[in-house]
Coordinates of C-alpha atoms in Angstrom, one line a residue:
I1 CA 4.2 40.7 11.4
A2 CA 3.7 36.9 12.0
T3 CA 0.0 36.6 12.6
P4 CA -1.7 33.0 12.4
Y5 CA -4.0 32.6 9.5
G6 CA -6.9 32.2 11.6
F7 CA -6.5 35.8 13.2
R8 CA -5.8 37.8 10.1
A9 CA -9.4 38.0 8.8
P10 CA -10.9 38.9 12.2
L11 CA -8.1 41.5 12.8
A12 CA -8.7 43.0 9.4
V13 CA -12.4 43.3 9.9
I14 CA -12.0 44.8 13.4
T15 CA -9.7 47.4 11.8
A16 CA -12.2 48.2 9.2
G17 CA -15.0 48.6 11.7
L18 CA -13.0 51.1 13.7
L19 CA -12.2 53.1 10.5
S20 CA -15.9 53.2 9.8
V21 CA -16.7 54.3 13.2
L22 CA -14.2 57.1 12.7
G23 CA -16.1 58.4 9.8
L24 CA -14.1 56.9 6.8
S25 CA -16.1 55.6 3.9
W26 CA -16.4 51.9 3.2
F27 CA -14.1 52.2 0.1
W28 CA -11.3 53.4 2.3
S29 CA -12.3 51.0 5.0
M30 CA -12.0 48.2 2.5
L31 CA -8.6 49.4 1.4
A32 CA -7.5 49.4 4.9
L33 CA -8.8 45.9 5.4
I34 CA -6.9 44.7 2.4
G35 CA -3.7 46.4 3.7
V36 CA -3.9 45.0 7.1
Y37 CA -4.6 41.6 5.8
L38 CA -1.6 41.6 3.4
C39 CA 0.7 43.2 6.0
S40 CA -0.2 40.6 8.6
G41 CA 1.0 37.9 6.3
G42 CA -2.0 37.4 4.1
W43 CA 0.1 38.0 1.0
R44 CA 1.6 34.5 1.6
F45 CA -1.7 32.8 1.5
L46 CA -2.7 34.6 -1.7
Y47 CA 0.7 33.9 -3.3
V48 CA 0.3 30.1 -2.5
A49 CA -3.3 30.1 -3.6
A50 CA -2.4 31.6 -7.0
C51 CA 0.4 29.1 -7.4
T52 CA -1.7 26.1 -6.6
I53 CA -5.3 26.9 -7.6
K54 CA -5.0 25.1 -11.0
R55 CA -3.8 21.9 -9.3
D56 CA -6.5 22.1 -6.7
I57 CA -9.2 22.6 -9.2
V58 CA -8.0 19.5 -11.1
G59 CA -7.8 17.5 -7.8
L60 CA -11.2 18.8 -6.7
C61 CA -12.8 17.7 -10.0
I62 CA -11.2 14.2 -9.7
L63 CA -12.4 13.9 -6.1
L64 CA -15.9 14.9 -7.1
R65 CA -16.0 12.5 -10.0
V66 CA -15.0 9.5 -7.8
K67 CA -17.3 10.5 -5.0
Y68 CA -20.3 10.8 -7.7
F69 CA -19.5 7.2 -8.9
M70 CA -19.2 5.9 -5.4
H71 CA -22.5 7.4 -4.4
H72 CA -24.0 5.7 -7.5
Y73 CA -22.6 2.3 -6.7
I74 CA -23.6 2.5 -3.1
S75 CA -27.2 3.4 -3.9
T76 CA -27.4 0.6 -6.4
R77 CA -25.6 -1.9 -4.1
S78 CA -23.0 -2.7 -6.6
T79 CA -20.0 -4.8 -6.0
V80 CA -16.7 -5.2 -7.8
P81 CA -18.0 -8.4 -9.5
S82 CA -21.1 -6.6 -10.8
I83 CA -19.0 -3.6 -12.1
F84 CA -16.9 -6.1 -13.8
A85 CA -19.9 -7.6 -15.4
Q86 CA -20.7 -4.3 -17.1
R87 CA -17.1 -4.3 -18.7
V88 CA -17.7 -7.8 -20.0
A89 CA -20.9 -6.8 -21.6
L90 CA -19.2 -3.7 -23.2
H91 CA -16.3 -5.6 -24.8
P92 CA -16.4 -9.4 -24.2
D93 CA -13.6 -10.2 -26.7
K94 CA -11.1 -7.5 -25.6
P95 CA -7.9 -8.8 -24.1
A96 CA -8.3 -8.5 -20.2
L97 CA -5.3 -10.1 -18.7
V98 CA -2.1 -11.4 -20.4
E99 CA 0.2 -13.9 -18.6
E100 CA 3.9 -12.8 -19.5
S101 CA 5.5 -16.2 -18.7
T102 CA 3.4 -18.0 -21.3
G103 CA 1.9 -15.3 -23.6
E104 CA -1.6 -16.6 -22.8
V105 CA -4.4 -14.0 -23.3
W106 CA -7.6 -14.0 -21.5
S107 CA -10.5 -12.0 -22.9
F108 CA -13.0 -10.3 -20.6
S109 CA -15.5 -13.1 -21.4
E110 CA -12.9 -15.8 -20.6
L111 CA -12.1 -14.3 -17.3
D112 CA -15.7 -14.1 -16.5
R113 CA -16.3 -17.7 -17.4
R114 CA -13.2 -18.8 -15.5
S115 CA -14.3 -16.8 -12.4
N116 CA -17.9 -18.3 -12.8
A117 CA -16.3 -21.7 -12.6
V118 CA -14.5 -20.7 -9.4
A119 CA -17.7 -19.5 -7.9
Q120 CA -19.5 -22.7 -8.7
W121 CA -16.7 -24.9 -7.2
A122 CA -16.8 -22.7 -4.1
L123 CA -20.5 -23.3 -3.6
A124 CA -19.9 -27.0 -4.2
Q125 CA -17.5 -27.0 -1.2
G126 CA -20.3 -25.8 1.0
W127 CA -18.7 -22.3 1.4
R128 CA -21.0 -19.3 1.8
S129 CA -21.0 -15.6 2.2
G130 CA -18.7 -14.5 5.0
D131 CA -16.5 -17.6 4.9
V132 CA -12.7 -17.0 4.2
V133 CA -10.5 -18.9 1.8
A134 CA -6.7 -18.2 1.7
I135 CA -5.0 -17.8 -1.7
F136 CA -1.3 -18.5 -1.6
M137 CA 0.4 -18.5 -5.1
E138 CA 2.7 -16.4 -7.2
S139 CA 1.1 -13.8 -9.4
R140 CA -0.8 -14.9 -12.6
P141 CA -4.2 -14.5 -14.2
L142 CA -5.6 -17.5 -12.3
M143 CA -5.2 -15.7 -9.1
V144 CA -7.5 -12.9 -10.3
A145 CA -10.1 -15.5 -11.4
L146 CA -9.9 -17.1 -7.9
W147 CA -10.4 -14.2 -5.8
L148 CA -13.0 -12.6 -8.3
G149 CA -15.0 -15.9 -8.4
L150 CA -15.0 -16.2 -4.6
A151 CA -16.2 -12.7 -4.4
K152 CA -19.2 -13.5 -6.7
V153 CA -20.5 -15.8 -4.1
G154 CA -19.5 -13.5 -1.2
V155 CA -16.7 -15.7 -0.1
E156 CA -13.9 -13.5 1.2
P157 CA -10.3 -14.3 -0.1
A158 CA -7.3 -13.8 2.2
L159 CA -4.4 -13.0 -0.2
I160 CA -1.3 -14.3 1.5
N161 CA 2.3 -13.1 0.8
F162 CA 4.0 -15.9 -1.1
N163 CA 7.4 -14.9 0.6
L164 CA 6.0 -16.1 4.1
R165 CA 7.1 -19.1 5.8
R166 CA 6.3 -21.1 8.8
D167 CA 5.2 -19.1 11.8
S168 CA 4.5 -15.9 9.8
L169 CA 2.6 -17.9 7.3
M170 CA 0.6 -19.7 10.0
H171 CA -0.1 -16.4 11.7
C172 CA -1.6 -15.0 8.6
M173 CA -3.8 -18.1 8.1
G174 CA -4.9 -17.9 11.6
V175 CA -5.9 -14.3 11.9
S176 CA -8.1 -14.7 8.6
G177 CA -10.1 -17.5 10.1
A178 CA -9.7 -19.3 6.7
R179 CA -11.7 -22.4 6.1
G180 CA -9.7 -23.5 3.1
M181 CA -6.5 -22.7 1.2
V182 CA -5.6 -22.7 -2.4
F183 CA -1.8 -22.8 -3.2
G184 CA 0.3 -22.9 -6.1
V185 CA 2.4 -25.9 -6.9
E186 CA 5.5 -23.5 -6.9
L187 CA 4.9 -23.3 -3.0
L188 CA 4.3 -26.9 -2.4
D189 CA 7.4 -27.4 -0.3
V190 CA 6.5 -24.4 1.9
V191 CA 3.1 -25.9 2.5
L192 CA 4.6 -29.2 3.4
E193 CA 6.7 -27.5 6.1
V194 CA 3.5 -26.6 7.9
K195 CA 1.1 -29.5 7.1
E196 CA 0.3 -30.5 10.6
S197 CA -0.9 -26.9 11.3
L198 CA -3.2 -27.1 8.2
S199 CA -4.8 -30.4 9.0
S200 CA -8.1 -28.8 9.8
L201 CA -8.4 -27.0 6.5
S202 CA -9.6 -28.0 3.0
L203 CA -6.5 -27.8 0.8
F204 CA -6.3 -27.4 -3.1
C205 CA -3.4 -27.2 -5.3
T206 CA -3.2 -25.7 -8.8
G207 CA -0.3 -26.8 -11.1
S208 CA 1.4 -30.2 -11.7
A209 CA 2.2 -31.8 -8.4
A210 CA 3.0 -35.4 -7.6
A211 CA 0.1 -37.4 -6.4
Q212 CA 2.0 -38.5 -3.4
S213 CA 2.7 -35.0 -2.2
L214 CA -1.0 -34.1 -2.5
D215 CA -1.9 -37.2 -0.6
S216 CA 0.3 -36.4 2.2
L217 CA -1.5 -33.0 2.6
S218 CA -5.0 -34.5 1.9
A219 CA -5.0 -31.9 -0.9
Q220 CA -7.1 -31.9 -4.0
N221 CA -6.1 -30.9 -7.6
L222 CA -7.9 -27.7 -8.1
D223 CA -7.3 -27.8 -12.0
V224 CA -9.2 -30.9 -12.3
L225 CA -12.1 -29.6 -10.1
L226 CA -12.4 -26.3 -12.2
A227 CA -12.3 -28.1 -15.4
S228 CA -15.4 -29.9 -14.5
S229 CA -17.2 -27.0 -12.8
P230 CA -19.9 -25.2 -14.7
D231 CA -18.8 -21.7 -16.1
T232 CA -22.3 -20.3 -15.9
P233 CA -23.0 -17.4 -13.6
P234 CA -23.6 -18.6 -10.0
A235 CA -26.9 -17.9 -8.2
V236 CA -26.4 -14.8 -6.1
T237 CA -27.6 -15.8 -2.6
H238 CA -25.6 -13.2 -0.6
S239 CA -26.7 -9.7 0.2
K240 CA -23.4 -7.8 0.1
G241 CA -23.1 -4.2 -1.1
F242 CA -20.5 -1.7 -1.9
N243 CA -19.4 -1.2 1.8
D244 CA -19.2 -4.9 2.6
R245 CA -16.0 -7.0 2.8
L246 CA -14.3 -8.0 -0.4
F247 CA -11.0 -9.7 0.6
Y248 CA -8.1 -9.3 3.1
I249 CA -4.6 -7.8 2.2
Y250 CA -1.8 -8.2 4.6
T251 CA 0.7 -5.5 5.8
S252 CA 4.4 -6.4 5.1
G253 CA 5.2 -7.4 8.7
T254 CA 8.6 -5.7 8.9
T255 CA 7.7 -4.0 12.2
G256 CA 5.8 -7.2 13.6
L257 CA 3.7 -9.9 12.4
P258 CA 1.5 -9.0 9.2
K259 CA -2.0 -7.6 9.9
A260 CA -4.9 -8.5 7.9
A261 CA -6.4 -5.3 6.4
I262 CA -10.0 -5.4 5.6
I263 CA -10.6 -4.3 1.9
V264 CA -14.4 -3.6 1.2
H265 CA -15.6 -3.2 -2.4
S266 CA -15.8 0.6 -2.0
R267 CA -12.2 0.8 -1.0
Y268 CA -11.1 -1.4 -3.9
Y269 CA -13.0 1.0 -6.4
R270 CA -11.8 4.1 -4.7
I271 CA -8.1 3.1 -4.8
A272 CA -8.3 2.0 -8.4
A273 CA -10.5 5.0 -9.6
F274 CA -8.1 7.7 -8.1
G275 CA -5.3 6.0 -10.0
Y276 CA -7.4 5.9 -13.3
Y277 CA -8.7 9.6 -13.2
S278 CA -5.6 11.2 -11.4
F279 CA -3.0 10.0 -13.9
G280 CA -5.1 10.3 -17.2
L281 CA -5.5 6.6 -18.0
G282 CA -7.8 5.6 -20.8
P283 CA -9.5 2.3 -22.0
D284 CA -6.9 1.8 -24.8
D285 CA -4.1 1.7 -22.2
V286 CA -2.1 -1.5 -21.7
V287 CA -0.8 -1.8 -18.1
Y288 CA 2.4 -3.7 -17.3
C289 CA 2.1 -5.2 -13.7
C290 CA 5.1 -6.9 -12.2
L291 CA 4.1 -6.2 -8.6
P292 CA 2.6 -9.1 -6.6
L293 CA -1.0 -9.6 -6.6
Y294 CA -1.1 -10.2 -2.9
H295 CA -0.3 -6.4 -2.6
S296 CA -2.8 -3.6 -3.1
A297 CA -0.5 -1.9 -5.7
G298 CA -0.5 -4.9 -7.9
N299 CA -4.0 -6.2 -7.3
I300 CA -6.0 -2.9 -7.0
V301 CA -4.0 -0.1 -8.6
G302 CA -2.9 -2.5 -11.4
V303 CA -5.6 -5.2 -11.9
G304 CA -8.3 -3.0 -10.9
Q305 CA -7.8 -1.0 -14.0
C306 CA -8.9 -4.0 -16.0
L307 CA -11.9 -5.3 -13.9
L308 CA -13.3 -1.6 -13.3
H309 CA -12.2 0.4 -16.4
G310 CA -11.7 -2.1 -19.1
L311 CA -7.9 -1.8 -19.6
T312 CA -5.7 -4.7 -20.6
V313 CA -3.2 -5.8 -17.9
V314 CA 0.0 -7.8 -18.5
I315 CA 0.9 -9.8 -15.3
R316 CA 4.4 -10.9 -14.7
R317 CA 5.0 -13.4 -11.9
K318 CA 8.0 -11.6 -10.4
F319 CA 9.8 -8.4 -11.1
S320 CA 12.8 -8.7 -13.4
A321 CA 14.8 -5.4 -14.0
S322 CA 16.7 -7.0 -17.0
R323 CA 13.3 -8.0 -18.7
F324 CA 11.2 -5.1 -17.8
W325 CA 11.5 -2.9 -20.9
D326 CA 11.7 -5.9 -23.3
D327 CA 8.4 -7.0 -21.8
C328 CA 6.9 -3.5 -22.2
V329 CA 7.9 -3.4 -25.9
K330 CA 6.7 -6.9 -26.5
Y331 CA 3.2 -6.3 -25.2
N332 CA 2.9 -2.6 -26.2
C333 CA 2.5 -1.5 -22.7
T334 CA 1.6 2.2 -22.3
V335 CA 1.5 2.3 -18.5
V336 CA 4.0 0.7 -16.1
Q337 CA 3.9 0.6 -12.4
Y338 CA 6.8 1.0 -10.0
I339 CA 7.1 1.0 -6.3
G340 CA 9.9 1.5 -3.7
E341 CA 13.3 0.9 -5.2
I342 CA 12.1 -0.5 -8.6
C343 CA 12.9 2.8 -10.3
R344 CA 16.5 2.7 -9.1
Y345 CA 16.8 -0.9 -10.3
L346 CA 15.7 0.0 -13.7
L347 CA 18.0 3.1 -13.8
S348 CA 21.1 0.8 -13.0
Q349 CA 20.3 -1.4 -16.0
P350 CA 22.6 -1.1 -19.2
V351 CA 21.2 1.1 -22.0
H352 CA 19.7 -1.0 -24.8
F353 CA 17.5 1.3 -26.6
M354 CA 18.4 4.1 -28.9
K355 CA 16.3 6.5 -26.8
R356 CA 16.2 5.1 -23.4
F357 CA 13.2 6.9 -21.8
N358 CA 10.5 8.8 -23.4
I359 CA 8.0 8.9 -20.5
K360 CA 5.3 11.6 -21.0
R361 CA 3.8 11.3 -17.6
I362 CA 4.7 10.2 -14.2
G363 CA 2.0 10.0 -11.5
E364 CA 2.9 9.2 -7.8
F365 CA 0.9 8.5 -4.8
Y366 CA 1.5 7.8 -1.1
G367 CA -0.8 5.4 0.9
A368 CA -1.3 2.4 2.7
T369 CA -3.7 -0.4 1.8
E370 CA -6.0 0.3 4.7
C371 CA -5.5 4.1 5.1
N372 CA -7.8 7.0 4.5
C373 CA -5.1 9.7 4.0
S374 CA -3.6 8.9 0.7
L375 CA -1.7 11.7 -1.2
A376 CA -1.2 12.0 -5.0
N377 CA 1.3 13.9 -7.1
M378 CA -0.4 14.9 -10.4
D379 CA 1.6 17.8 -11.5
N380 CA 4.1 15.8 -13.6
K381 CA 6.9 18.2 -12.7
V382 CA 10.3 17.6 -11.3
G383 CA 10.3 18.2 -7.6
A384 CA 6.4 18.0 -7.2
C385 CA 5.1 15.9 -4.3
G386 CA 1.7 15.0 -2.8
F387 CA -0.4 17.8 -1.6
N388 CA -3.4 19.0 0.4
S389 CA -5.2 22.1 -0.7
V390 CA -4.3 25.2 1.1
I391 CA -7.3 27.0 -0.2
L392 CA -9.8 24.4 0.8
P393 CA -8.2 22.1 3.3
S394 CA -11.5 20.7 4.9
V395 CA -12.4 19.2 1.5
Y396 CA -9.9 16.4 2.2
P397 CA -9.2 16.5 6.0
I398 CA -5.9 15.1 6.4
R399 CA -2.9 16.7 8.3
L400 CA 0.7 16.3 9.0
L401 CA 1.0 16.4 12.8
R402 CA 4.0 16.8 15.1
A403 CA 5.3 13.6 16.9
D404 CA 7.8 12.6 19.4
E405 CA 10.9 11.2 17.6
D406 CA 11.6 8.6 20.3
T407 CA 8.1 7.3 21.0
M408 CA 6.4 8.3 17.7
E409 CA 3.4 9.5 19.8
L410 CA 1.5 12.6 18.7
I411 CA 2.4 15.7 20.5
R412 CA -0.6 17.5 22.2
D413 CA -1.2 21.2 23.2
S414 CA -2.4 22.6 26.5
Q415 CA -6.0 21.8 25.4
G416 CA -5.1 18.2 24.8
L417 CA -5.4 18.5 21.0
C418 CA -2.7 17.5 18.3
V419 CA -0.2 20.1 17.0
P420 CA 0.0 20.5 13.2
C421 CA 3.5 20.6 11.7
K422 CA 5.1 23.8 10.3
P423 CA 6.1 23.9 6.6
G424 CA 9.2 21.7 6.2
E425 CA 8.8 20.0 9.6
P426 CA 8.5 16.3 9.6
G427 CA 5.5 14.5 11.2
I428 CA 3.0 11.8 11.0
I429 CA 0.0 11.9 8.5
V430 CA -3.4 11.3 9.9
G431 CA -6.8 11.4 8.2
R432 CA -10.1 12.3 10.0
I433 CA -12.4 9.1 10.1
N434 CA -16.0 9.4 9.0
P435 CA -17.7 6.0 8.9
H436 CA -20.4 7.4 6.7
D437 CA -18.3 8.5 3.9
P438 CA -16.5 5.7 2.0
L439 CA -13.6 8.1 1.3
R440 CA -13.1 8.9 5.0
R441 CA -13.9 5.5 6.7
F442 CA -11.3 3.2 8.2
D443 CA -12.2 -0.4 8.0
G444 CA -9.3 -1.6 10.1
Y445 CA -8.0 -5.2 10.4
A446 CA -9.4 -8.6 11.2
N447 CA -7.8 -8.1 14.8
Q448 CA -9.8 -5.5 16.7
E449 CA -6.8 -4.8 18.9
A450 CA -4.7 -3.9 15.9
T451 CA -7.4 -1.7 14.7
N452 CA -7.7 0.2 17.8
K453 CA -3.9 0.9 17.8
K454 CA -4.2 2.9 14.6
I455 CA -6.9 5.3 15.8
S456 CA -6.4 8.4 17.8
H457 CA -9.0 10.5 19.4
N458 CA -9.4 14.2 20.2
V459 CA -7.0 15.3 17.5
F460 CA -8.6 18.2 15.5
K461 CA -11.4 18.9 18.1
K462 CA -12.7 17.0 21.0
G463 CA -14.7 13.9 20.1
D464 CA -13.2 13.2 16.8
S465 CA -11.1 10.3 15.6
V466 CA -8.4 9.8 13.0
Y467 CA -6.4 7.1 11.3
V468 CA -2.7 7.4 12.3
S469 CA -0.3 6.3 9.6
G470 CA 2.5 5.6 12.2
K471 CA 5.9 4.1 11.1
V472 CA 6.6 3.0 7.7
E473 CA 6.4 -0.4 6.4
G474 CA 9.1 -1.6 3.9
K475 CA 12.4 -3.4 3.9
A476 CA 14.1 -4.2 7.1
G477 CA 17.3 -2.2 7.9
M478 CA 19.1 -2.9 11.1
A479 CA 18.4 -4.9 14.3
A480 CA 19.9 -3.9 17.5
I481 CA 20.4 -6.9 19.9
V482 CA 21.5 -7.0 23.5
D483 CA 24.4 -9.3 23.9
V484 CA 25.7 -9.3 27.4
T485 CA 27.4 -12.8 27.1
N486 CA 29.5 -12.1 23.9
Y487 CA 28.3 -15.5 22.5
F488 CA 26.0 -14.3 19.8
N489 CA 26.2 -16.6 16.7
C490 CA 25.5 -14.9 13.4
E491 CA 25.3 -18.1 11.6
T492 CA 22.6 -19.4 13.8
F493 CA 20.6 -16.1 13.8
L494 CA 20.8 -16.1 10.0
R495 CA 19.6 -19.6 9.8
D496 CA 16.6 -19.0 12.2
V497 CA 15.5 -15.7 10.4
Q498 CA 15.7 -17.4 7.0
N499 CA 13.3 -20.1 8.3
A500 CA 11.0 -17.7 9.9
L501 CA 11.0 -14.4 7.9
P502 CA 10.5 -13.4 4.2
S503 CA 13.7 -12.0 2.7
Y504 CA 12.6 -8.4 2.9
A505 CA 12.1 -8.8 6.7
R506 CA 15.5 -9.9 7.4
P507 CA 17.8 -7.3 8.9
I508 CA 20.6 -6.2 6.6
F509 CA 22.7 -4.9 9.4
L510 CA 23.1 -6.2 13.0
R511 CA 24.4 -4.2 15.9
L512 CA 25.4 -6.0 19.1
S513 CA 25.2 -3.8 22.2
P514 CA 25.6 -4.5 26.0
E515 CA 22.4 -2.6 26.5
V516 CA 19.7 -0.6 24.9
D517 CA 18.9 3.0 25.8
K518 CA 15.6 3.5 27.4
T519 CA 13.5 6.5 28.4
G520 CA 12.5 7.3 32.0
T521 CA 9.3 5.3 31.4
F522 CA 11.4 2.3 30.2
K523 CA 10.5 2.7 26.5
I524 CA 13.2 1.8 24.1
Q525 CA 14.9 5.0 22.8
K526 CA 15.9 4.4 19.1
T527 CA 16.8 8.0 18.2
R528 CA 20.5 7.6 18.8
L529 CA 20.7 4.3 17.0
Q530 CA 18.9 5.8 14.0
K531 CA 21.2 8.7 13.8
E532 CA 24.4 6.6 14.1
G533 CA 23.2 4.2 11.6
F534 CA 25.7 1.6 10.6
D535 CA 28.7 3.9 10.5
P536 CA 31.5 2.0 12.5
Q537 CA 33.2 5.3 13.3
Q538 CA 30.1 6.4 15.3
T539 CA 30.0 3.4 17.7
T540 CA 32.2 0.9 19.5
D541 CA 29.5 -1.8 19.3
Q542 CA 29.9 -4.7 16.9
L543 CA 28.3 -4.2 13.5
Y544 CA 27.6 -6.9 10.9
F545 CA 26.4 -6.8 7.3
L546 CA 24.4 -9.4 5.5
N547 CA 26.3 -10.3 2.3
S548 CA 23.4 -11.7 0.2
R549 CA 25.9 -12.7 -2.5
L550 CA 27.9 -14.9 0.0
G551 CA 24.8 -15.7 2.2
R552 CA 26.4 -14.7 5.6
Y553 CA 26.7 -11.9 8.0
E554 CA 30.2 -10.3 7.8
S555 CA 31.9 -7.9 10.3
L556 CA 31.3 -4.3 9.1
T557 CA 34.7 -2.6 8.6
E558 CA 35.4 0.9 7.6
E559 CA 36.4 -0.3 4.2
L560 CA 33.1 -2.3 3.8
Y561 CA 31.2 0.7 5.0
S562 CA 32.9 2.9 2.3
A563 CA 32.1 0.3 -0.4
I564 CA 28.4 0.4 0.6
M565 CA 28.2 4.2 0.7
Q566 CA 29.9 4.5 -2.7
G567 CA 27.4 2.0 -4.2
K568 CA 30.2 -0.6 -4.9
L569 CA 28.4 -3.2 -2.8
S570 CA 24.7 -3.8 -3.3
L571 CA 22.3 -4.1 -0.4

C-alpha cells in the first residue's frame, strides 16, 4: 500500500474509531491503529526517523544555539565590528591574521588599530553611513582592515572580484553606487584601462606605484594617508544594527553580469556561526584560507572565524596546489577550506609526506552568498550529504521542488502550488522567506529587478514566498553560437572574451550551429545541447576546445575528446 504520509495518521485514527464503535477495547484499537499505520507505509517513516534522529538532534541543537545568539545580538543592536571588539578585549595579543606571502602576523589589537585608522580616514573623506566604497585588490590582511574599518562608521564596502575587467568591472562599480574605490597596485593596469569611466570617483591605491601612474588617475596613495590617520576608535555616529547592511558581495557572473548581493550583519554572523558550530571548530584552531576575500567562502566562512570567534586565520593571496600542504605545516593550520575543484587539484599533487592525509573531520555545506536555504553535511561519513529533517521538516522550511528541465521553471499542480520532488528526483532548492527571522529572510541584491527574479510566490501555500536557488554559478562550460555565415573567427572571439570576461567565465568549449532549438513559445531549448555535451560523435556541428596551454581554440576531434575524457588533457 503506497499511502501518502499525510493520510496515514487520519486513516489509522478512523480505523481505530470504527473498531471502538464495534465494541473492541482501546488496547486492541491501538494495536489496530499501529498495524494500519505500519501496513500503509508508516514503517518507512519510522525506519528513516530511527536512522536520522541523532543527526537531527545535533542539527537542531546547532540551529537553536545560533538562533539564541542572533536574538541576543539583535536585541543589543550589535554589529560585526562590535562583536569583534569583544574578541579584541578577550585576547588582544593573540595572532588574528597571518599574511602567507610575507609571514607578517597581526594581533587582534593590531587589526583593531589598523581598522580604526581606516575608519578615521573614511570620516576625513566625508563619507558617512550608507555611502559605498569599492575595494578591488588581491587577498591580504589589509583588505580585512579596510572593510572592517569602513563598517565601523557605517560605510558599506563593495568587494569587487579582482578577476574582472573592463565592462564587467564597470558594471559592478555602477550597480553598487560607489563614491570611491580602493585598489591594489597589482591591479593598477586594470584600473588604467577604465580610467575615463572612473573619473567621477575618489581613487586610492595601496602598494608601491609610480607617481606618474597615480597622477594619470588622480589617485592618492592610501598607505601614506593611513600612516597619518589616528588609530583610536572612531566616534560612532551611525545607528546601524544587526539586520542592517554590512557590505556587498557579487555573484560570479557566469550566467550573466555579476549581481551585488546585500550582506547584512546578521547574515555575516549566521554564515560564520553555522560553520563554527556545525564542524566543531574551537578558539585554538588555525584556519588556512586560500580562497579570495571578495567571496563569502573566504571572507565570511574563513575570516569570520577570526572576527567573531577569535580563531587565527592564515591568508594566502591566491590558491596554489603545490604550496597548499607546505603552508599548512609551516603555520600549524588545523582547519583548511576547499571549494569546487580544489580537492581534485590537491589529490593530483605528488605525494611528499610519509602519511599523506590524516584528516579527522570533513564538513561540507551547500549555499549561495544571498540564499536562505543552505544545507550542511555534518555526519563525517563517506557518502553523507546535506539534509533536511524528516522528523521535523518545518523547523527549517526548505524543499526540493520539481522544475521543467528546459525552462528551469517550477512545476505546479492543479491548485497552482509547487510539486515536491520524490526521493532521488532532481529539482531546485527553495527556502521559505520570513522577513522577521534573520535565518529565513532574503535581503536580495542592489538591483531590485534581480531580487524579484529570485522570489517565487504561492509555493507551499497561497500567499507565501520563497527564495529560488535557480541554476548554478561556477565555471563556464560551453557556449553555443549561431553561425549562419560560416565566417566565425575563433581568434577574434577569444581576444574579445579575454578583454571582457574573467578566466572562469570564458567558455572552454564552443559549438557552432546553423540554428538553436526553441520551444513553442520561442524560448531557447538547452536540454539537447546539454545531453550531447562536447562529444563530436553526437553532433555534426563544429566543436572547439580552449587549449589554455597554447592559448587558442582548437577543433575538437575524436582523439582530443578521448584525451580529455581520460584526463590526459587538463581543462
